[in-house]
CSV table of C-alpha atoms and ligand atoms in Angstrom, one decimal:
chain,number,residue,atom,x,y,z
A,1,UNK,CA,0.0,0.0,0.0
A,2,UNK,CA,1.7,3.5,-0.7
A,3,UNK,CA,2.4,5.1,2.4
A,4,UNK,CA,0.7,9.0,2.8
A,5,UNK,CA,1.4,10.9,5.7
A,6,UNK,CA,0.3,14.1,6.5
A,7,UNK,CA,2.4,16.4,9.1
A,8,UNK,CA,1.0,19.5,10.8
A,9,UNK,CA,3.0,22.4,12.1
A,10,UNK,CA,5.3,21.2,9.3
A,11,UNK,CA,6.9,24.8,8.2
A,12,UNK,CA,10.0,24.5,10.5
A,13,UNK,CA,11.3,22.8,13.8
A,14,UNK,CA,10.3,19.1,14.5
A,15,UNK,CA,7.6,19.3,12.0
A,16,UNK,CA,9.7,20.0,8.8
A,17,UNK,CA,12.2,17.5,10.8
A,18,UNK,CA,9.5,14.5,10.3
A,19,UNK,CA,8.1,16.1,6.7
A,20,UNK,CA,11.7,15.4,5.3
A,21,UNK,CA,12.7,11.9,7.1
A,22,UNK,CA,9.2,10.5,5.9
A,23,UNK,CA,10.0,11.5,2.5
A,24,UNK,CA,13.2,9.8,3.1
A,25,UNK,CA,11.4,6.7,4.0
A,26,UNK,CA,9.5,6.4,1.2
A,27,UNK,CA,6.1,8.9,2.2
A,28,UNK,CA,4.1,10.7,0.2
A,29,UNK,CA,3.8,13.9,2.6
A,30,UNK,CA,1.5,16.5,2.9
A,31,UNK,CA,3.0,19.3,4.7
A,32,UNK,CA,1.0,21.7,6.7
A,33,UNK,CA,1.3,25.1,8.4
A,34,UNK,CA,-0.5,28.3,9.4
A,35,UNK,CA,2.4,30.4,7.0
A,36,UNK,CA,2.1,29.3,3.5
A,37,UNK,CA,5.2,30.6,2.6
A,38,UNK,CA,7.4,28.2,5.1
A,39,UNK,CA,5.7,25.5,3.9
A,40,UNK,CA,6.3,26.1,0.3
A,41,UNK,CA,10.0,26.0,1.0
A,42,UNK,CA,9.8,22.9,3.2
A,43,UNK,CA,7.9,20.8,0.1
A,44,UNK,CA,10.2,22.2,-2.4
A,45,UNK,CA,13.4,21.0,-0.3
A,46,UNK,CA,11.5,17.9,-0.4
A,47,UNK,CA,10.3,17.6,-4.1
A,48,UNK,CA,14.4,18.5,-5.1
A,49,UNK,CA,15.1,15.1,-3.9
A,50,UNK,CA,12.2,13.3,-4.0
A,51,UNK,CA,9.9,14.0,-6.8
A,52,UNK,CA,6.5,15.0,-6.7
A,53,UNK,CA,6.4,13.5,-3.2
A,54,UNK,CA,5.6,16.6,-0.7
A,55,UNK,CA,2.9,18.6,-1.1
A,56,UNK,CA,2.3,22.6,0.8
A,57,UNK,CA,-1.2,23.3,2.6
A,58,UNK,CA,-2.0,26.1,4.2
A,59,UNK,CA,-4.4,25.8,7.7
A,60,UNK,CA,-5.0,26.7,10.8
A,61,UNK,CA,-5.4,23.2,13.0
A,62,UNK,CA,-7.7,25.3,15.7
A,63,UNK,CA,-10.5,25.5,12.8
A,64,UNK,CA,-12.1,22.1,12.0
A,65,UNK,CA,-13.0,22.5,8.8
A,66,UNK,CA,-9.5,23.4,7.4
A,67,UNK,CA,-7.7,20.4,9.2
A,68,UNK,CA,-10.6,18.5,7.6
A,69,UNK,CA,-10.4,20.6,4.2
A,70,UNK,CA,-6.4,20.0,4.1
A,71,UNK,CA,-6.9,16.0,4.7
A,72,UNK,CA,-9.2,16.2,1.8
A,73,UNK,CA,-7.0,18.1,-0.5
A,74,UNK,CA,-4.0,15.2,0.8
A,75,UNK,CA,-5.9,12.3,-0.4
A,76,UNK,CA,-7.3,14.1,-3.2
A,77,UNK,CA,-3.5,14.8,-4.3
A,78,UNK,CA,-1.8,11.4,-3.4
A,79,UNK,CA,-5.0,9.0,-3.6
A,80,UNK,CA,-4.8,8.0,0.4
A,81,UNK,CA,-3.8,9.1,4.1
A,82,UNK,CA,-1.9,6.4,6.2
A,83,UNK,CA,-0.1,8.0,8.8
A,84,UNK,CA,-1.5,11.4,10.6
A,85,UNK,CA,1.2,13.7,12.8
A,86,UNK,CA,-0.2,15.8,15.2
A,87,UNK,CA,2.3,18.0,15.7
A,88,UNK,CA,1.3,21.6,15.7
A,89,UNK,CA,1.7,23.4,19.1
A,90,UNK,CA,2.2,26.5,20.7
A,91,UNK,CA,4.5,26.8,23.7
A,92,UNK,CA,3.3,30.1,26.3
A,93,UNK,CA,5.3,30.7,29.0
A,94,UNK,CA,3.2,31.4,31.9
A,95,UNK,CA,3.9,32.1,35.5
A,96,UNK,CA,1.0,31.1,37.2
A,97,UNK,CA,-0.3,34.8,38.2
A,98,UNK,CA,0.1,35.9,34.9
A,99,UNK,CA,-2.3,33.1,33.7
A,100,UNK,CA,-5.3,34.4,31.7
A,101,UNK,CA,-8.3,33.0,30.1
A,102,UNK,CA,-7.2,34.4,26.4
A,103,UNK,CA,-4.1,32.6,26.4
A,104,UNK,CA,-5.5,29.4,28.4
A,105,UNK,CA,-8.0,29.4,25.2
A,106,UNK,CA,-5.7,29.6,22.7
A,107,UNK,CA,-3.2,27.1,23.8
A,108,UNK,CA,-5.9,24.8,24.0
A,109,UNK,CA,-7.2,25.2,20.8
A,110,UNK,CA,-4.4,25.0,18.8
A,111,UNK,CA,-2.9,21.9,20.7
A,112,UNK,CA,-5.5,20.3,22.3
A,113,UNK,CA,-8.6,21.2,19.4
A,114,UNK,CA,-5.8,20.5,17.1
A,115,UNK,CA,-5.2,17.6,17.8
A,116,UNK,CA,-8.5,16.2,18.3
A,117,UNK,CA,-9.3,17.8,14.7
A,118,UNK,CA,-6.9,15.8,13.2
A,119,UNK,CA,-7.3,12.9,14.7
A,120,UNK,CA,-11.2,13.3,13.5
A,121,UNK,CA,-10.4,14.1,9.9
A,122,UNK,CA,-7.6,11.2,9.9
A,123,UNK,CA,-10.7,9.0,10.9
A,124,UNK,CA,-12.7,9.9,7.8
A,125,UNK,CA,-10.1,9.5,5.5
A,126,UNK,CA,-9.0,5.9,6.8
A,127,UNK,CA,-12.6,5.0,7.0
A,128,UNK,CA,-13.3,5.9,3.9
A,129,UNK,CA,-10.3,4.6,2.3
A,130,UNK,CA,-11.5,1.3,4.0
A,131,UNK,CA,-8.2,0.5,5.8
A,132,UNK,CA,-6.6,1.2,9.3
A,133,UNK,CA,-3.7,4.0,9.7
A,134,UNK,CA,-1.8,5.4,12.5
A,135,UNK,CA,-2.4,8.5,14.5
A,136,UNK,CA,1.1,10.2,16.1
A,137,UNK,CA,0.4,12.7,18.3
A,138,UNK,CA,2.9,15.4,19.4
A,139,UNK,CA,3.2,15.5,23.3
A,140,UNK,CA,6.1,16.4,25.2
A,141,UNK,CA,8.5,16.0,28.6
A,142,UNK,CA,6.2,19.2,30.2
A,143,UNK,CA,3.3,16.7,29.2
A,144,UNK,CA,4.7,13.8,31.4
A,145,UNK,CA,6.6,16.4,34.4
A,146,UNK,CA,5.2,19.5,35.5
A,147,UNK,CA,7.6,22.2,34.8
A,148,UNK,CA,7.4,25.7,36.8
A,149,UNK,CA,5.9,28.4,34.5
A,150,UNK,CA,4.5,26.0,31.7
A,151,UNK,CA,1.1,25.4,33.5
A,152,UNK,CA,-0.7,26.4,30.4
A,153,UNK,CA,1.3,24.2,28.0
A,154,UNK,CA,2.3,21.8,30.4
A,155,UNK,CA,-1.9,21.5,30.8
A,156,UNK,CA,-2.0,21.1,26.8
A,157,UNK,CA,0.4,18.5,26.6
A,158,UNK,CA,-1.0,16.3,29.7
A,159,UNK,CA,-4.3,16.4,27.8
A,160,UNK,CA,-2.4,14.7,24.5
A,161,UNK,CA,-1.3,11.9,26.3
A,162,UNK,CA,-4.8,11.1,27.8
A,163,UNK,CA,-6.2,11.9,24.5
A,164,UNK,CA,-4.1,9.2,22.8
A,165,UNK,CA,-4.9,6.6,25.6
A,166,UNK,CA,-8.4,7.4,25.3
A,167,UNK,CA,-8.5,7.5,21.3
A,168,UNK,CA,-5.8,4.3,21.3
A,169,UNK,CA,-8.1,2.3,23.3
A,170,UNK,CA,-11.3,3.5,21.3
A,171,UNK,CA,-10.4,3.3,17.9
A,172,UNK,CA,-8.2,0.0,18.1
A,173,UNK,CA,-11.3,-1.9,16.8
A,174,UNK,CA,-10.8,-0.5,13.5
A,175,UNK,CA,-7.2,-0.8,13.0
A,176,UNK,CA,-6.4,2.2,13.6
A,177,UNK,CA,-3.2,2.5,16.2
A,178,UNK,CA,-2.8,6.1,17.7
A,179,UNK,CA,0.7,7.2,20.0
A,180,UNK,CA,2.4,10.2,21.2
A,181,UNK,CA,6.0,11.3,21.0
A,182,UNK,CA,7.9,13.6,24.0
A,183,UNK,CA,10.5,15.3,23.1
A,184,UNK,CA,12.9,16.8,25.7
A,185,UNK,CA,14.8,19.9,25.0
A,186,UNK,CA,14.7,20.3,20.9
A,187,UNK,CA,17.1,23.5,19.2
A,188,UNK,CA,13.7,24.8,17.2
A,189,UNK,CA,12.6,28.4,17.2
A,190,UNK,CA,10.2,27.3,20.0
A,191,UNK,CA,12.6,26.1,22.5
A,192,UNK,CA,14.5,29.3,21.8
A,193,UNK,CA,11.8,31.6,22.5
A,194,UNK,CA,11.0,29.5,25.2
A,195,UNK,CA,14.8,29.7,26.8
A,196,UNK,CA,14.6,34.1,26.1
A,197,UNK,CA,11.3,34.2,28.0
A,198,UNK,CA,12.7,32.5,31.0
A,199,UNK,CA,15.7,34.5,30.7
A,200,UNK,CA,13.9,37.9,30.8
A,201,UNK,CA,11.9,36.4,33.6
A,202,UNK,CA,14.9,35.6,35.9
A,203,UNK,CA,17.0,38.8,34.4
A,204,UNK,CA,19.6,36.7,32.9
A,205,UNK,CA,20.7,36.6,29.1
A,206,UNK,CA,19.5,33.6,26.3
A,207,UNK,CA,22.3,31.1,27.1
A,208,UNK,CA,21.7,31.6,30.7
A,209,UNK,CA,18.1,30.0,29.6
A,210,UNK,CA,19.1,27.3,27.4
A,211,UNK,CA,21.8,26.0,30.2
A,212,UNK,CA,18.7,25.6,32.7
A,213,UNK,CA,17.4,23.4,30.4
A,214,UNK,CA,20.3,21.1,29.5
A,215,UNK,CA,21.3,20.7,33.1
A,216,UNK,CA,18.6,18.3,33.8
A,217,UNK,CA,19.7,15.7,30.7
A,218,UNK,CA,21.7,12.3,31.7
A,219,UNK,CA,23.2,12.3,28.1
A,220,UNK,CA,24.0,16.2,28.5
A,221,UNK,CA,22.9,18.0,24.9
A,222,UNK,CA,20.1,19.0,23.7
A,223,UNK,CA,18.3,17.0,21.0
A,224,UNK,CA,18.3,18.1,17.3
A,225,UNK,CA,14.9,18.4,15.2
A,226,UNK,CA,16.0,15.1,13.3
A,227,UNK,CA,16.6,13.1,16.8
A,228,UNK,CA,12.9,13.4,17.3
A,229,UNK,CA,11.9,12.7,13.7
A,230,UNK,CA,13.4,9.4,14.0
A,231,UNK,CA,11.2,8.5,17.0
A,232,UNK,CA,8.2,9.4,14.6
A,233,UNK,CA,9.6,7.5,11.7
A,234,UNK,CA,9.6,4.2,13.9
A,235,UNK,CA,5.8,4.8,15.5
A,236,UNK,CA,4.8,5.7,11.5
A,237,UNK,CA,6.5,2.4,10.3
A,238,UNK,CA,5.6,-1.2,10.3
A,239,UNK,CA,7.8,-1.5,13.4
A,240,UNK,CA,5.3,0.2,15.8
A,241,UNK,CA,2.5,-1.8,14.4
A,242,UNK,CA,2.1,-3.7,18.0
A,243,UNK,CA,1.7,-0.7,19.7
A,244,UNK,CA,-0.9,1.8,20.8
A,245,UNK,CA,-1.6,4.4,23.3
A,246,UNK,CA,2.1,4.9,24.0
A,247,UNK,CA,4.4,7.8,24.6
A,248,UNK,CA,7.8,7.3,23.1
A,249,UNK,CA,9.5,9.8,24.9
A,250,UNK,CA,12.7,11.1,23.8
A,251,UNK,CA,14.4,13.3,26.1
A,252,UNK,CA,18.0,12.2,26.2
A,253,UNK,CA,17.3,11.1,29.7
A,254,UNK,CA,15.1,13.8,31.6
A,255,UNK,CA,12.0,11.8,33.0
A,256,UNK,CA,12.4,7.8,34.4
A,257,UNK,CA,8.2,7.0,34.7
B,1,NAP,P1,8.0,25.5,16.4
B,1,NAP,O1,9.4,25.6,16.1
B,1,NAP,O2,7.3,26.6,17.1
B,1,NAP,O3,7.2,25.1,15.1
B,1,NAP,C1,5.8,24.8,15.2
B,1,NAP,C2,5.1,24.9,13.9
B,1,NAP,O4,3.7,24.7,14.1
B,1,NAP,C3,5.4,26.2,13.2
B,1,NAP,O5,5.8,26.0,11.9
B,1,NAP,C4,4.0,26.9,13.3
B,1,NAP,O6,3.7,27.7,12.2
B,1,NAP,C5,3.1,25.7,13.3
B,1,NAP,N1,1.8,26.1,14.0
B,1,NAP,C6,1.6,26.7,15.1
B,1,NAP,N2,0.3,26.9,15.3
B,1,NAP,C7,-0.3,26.4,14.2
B,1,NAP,C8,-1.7,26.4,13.9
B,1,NAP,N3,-2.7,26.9,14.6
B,1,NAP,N4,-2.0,25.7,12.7
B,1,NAP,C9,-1.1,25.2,11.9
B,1,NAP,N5,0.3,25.3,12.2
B,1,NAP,C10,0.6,25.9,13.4
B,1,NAP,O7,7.8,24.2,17.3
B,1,NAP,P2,8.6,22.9,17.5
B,1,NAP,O8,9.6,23.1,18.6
B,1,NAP,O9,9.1,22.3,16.2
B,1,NAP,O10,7.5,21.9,18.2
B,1,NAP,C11,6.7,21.0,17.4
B,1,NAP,C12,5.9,20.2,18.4
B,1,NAP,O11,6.7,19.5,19.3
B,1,NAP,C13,4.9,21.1,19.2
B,1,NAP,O12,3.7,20.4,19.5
B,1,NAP,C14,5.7,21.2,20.6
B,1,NAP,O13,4.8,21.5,21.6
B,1,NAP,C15,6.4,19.9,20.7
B,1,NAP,N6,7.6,19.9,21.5
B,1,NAP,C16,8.6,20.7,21.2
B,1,NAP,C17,9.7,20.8,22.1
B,1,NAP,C18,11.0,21.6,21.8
B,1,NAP,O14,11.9,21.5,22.6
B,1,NAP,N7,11.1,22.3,20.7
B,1,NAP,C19,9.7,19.9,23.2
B,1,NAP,C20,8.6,19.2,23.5
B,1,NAP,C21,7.6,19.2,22.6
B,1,NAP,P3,4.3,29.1,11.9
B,1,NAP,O15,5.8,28.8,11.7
B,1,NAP,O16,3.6,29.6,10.8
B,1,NAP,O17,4.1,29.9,13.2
């Protein structure tokens, strides 16, 4: 069967990491993003080596009906959808005073709405297709560990994991197999904007931030776009096939349960 995948958030960091190393494997790819322009350039790094095989959509994974629009326009393009990533997500720093509701809502519908979306519209396509697939949602180490001003992602990414237990456990009937990854500490614009706002917040410069995070890995570096892609690559491959509901983490050692 040919292998389709589509990969949201896909226009840089982890997702454009997993767009390209699918290709690599041998997947058709759909690659989406909110920025058509980043996008673009991700598929045409893509098609340069691989032919015809990536294709840009532009969508916003908070709003239903374009995660459901951009599946359509997948299938319609490469004649299936196999493998779905979850991976779009927004990452607000948030000291718990500073918490408000604006912010709580739009965390949550980009990576908790998001994800449900596509795991909806994945669904369809399978379904309609008349075959199983595999669902990969995008979690993280602040999804497994609280972490002190992430309550409002670290509330986003707990809610991935139970929605991939729940999902795993509800939708294994139909052959359809759905995990999470966790990354640690990735080098993508999000980790650095993440490292400058608890800089600012403590007063200290941007390396000061990123050394607060490597401090707490057992290998002792912080993980490149591509060490997470290949934990995706295994749960999108034949490998993973006996399991669902899971969390591969990969953190380079940060959390032991
Ligand atoms: P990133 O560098 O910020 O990239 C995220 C991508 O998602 C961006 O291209 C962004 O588009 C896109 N996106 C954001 N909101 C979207 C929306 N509403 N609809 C469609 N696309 C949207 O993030 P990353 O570091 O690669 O993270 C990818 C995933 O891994 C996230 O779910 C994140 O929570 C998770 N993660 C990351 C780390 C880390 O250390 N970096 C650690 C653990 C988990 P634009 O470029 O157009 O804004």
């Amino acid at each position: 069967m040919k292998q389709v995948a589509l990969i949201t958030g896909a226009g840089q960091g982890i997702g454009a990491a997993i767009a390209k190393r699918l290709a690599d494997d041998g997947f058709a790819v759909a690659v989406l993003g909110r920025t058509l322009s980043k996008v673009e350039k991700v598929a045409g790094e893509i098609n340069a080596s691989h032919p015809d095989q990536a294709l840009a959509l532009k969508a916003d994974v908070a709003k239903r009906d374009e995660v459901f629009a951009a599946v359509a326009a997948t299938v319609d393009r490469f004649g299936d959808l196999t493998v779905m990533v979850n991976n779009a997500g927004v990452a607000p720093t948030t000291p718990i005073m500073e918490v408000d509701e604006e912010t709580l809502q739009w965390a949550q519908a980009i990576n908790v709405n998001g994800t449900v979306w596509g795991i909806q519209a994945a669904v369809q396509a399978f379904e309609q297709a008349g075959h199983g697939g595999k669902i990969i949602n995008a979690t993280s180490q602040a999804g497994i560990e609280g972490n002190p001003e992430l309550t409002v992602y670290g509330s986003t990414k707990f809610a991935i994991r139970g929605i991939t237990q729940t999902t795993a456990k509800e939708l294994a009937p139909k052959g359809i197999t759905v995990n999470a990854f966790a990354p640690g500490i990735v080098k993508t614009p999000m980790m650095y904007d993440i490292a400058h706002e608890v800089a600012q917040n403590a007063g200290q410069d941007d390396e000061w931030g990123m050394a607060q995070f490597s401090d707490g890995i057992a290998l002792g570096y912080l993980s490149s776009p591509e060490d997470v892609a290949a934990g995706v690559a295994f749960l999108a491959g034949p490998d993973s096939n006996y399991m669902t509901g899971q969390t591969l983490v990969v953190d380079g050692g940060m959390v032991f349960h």
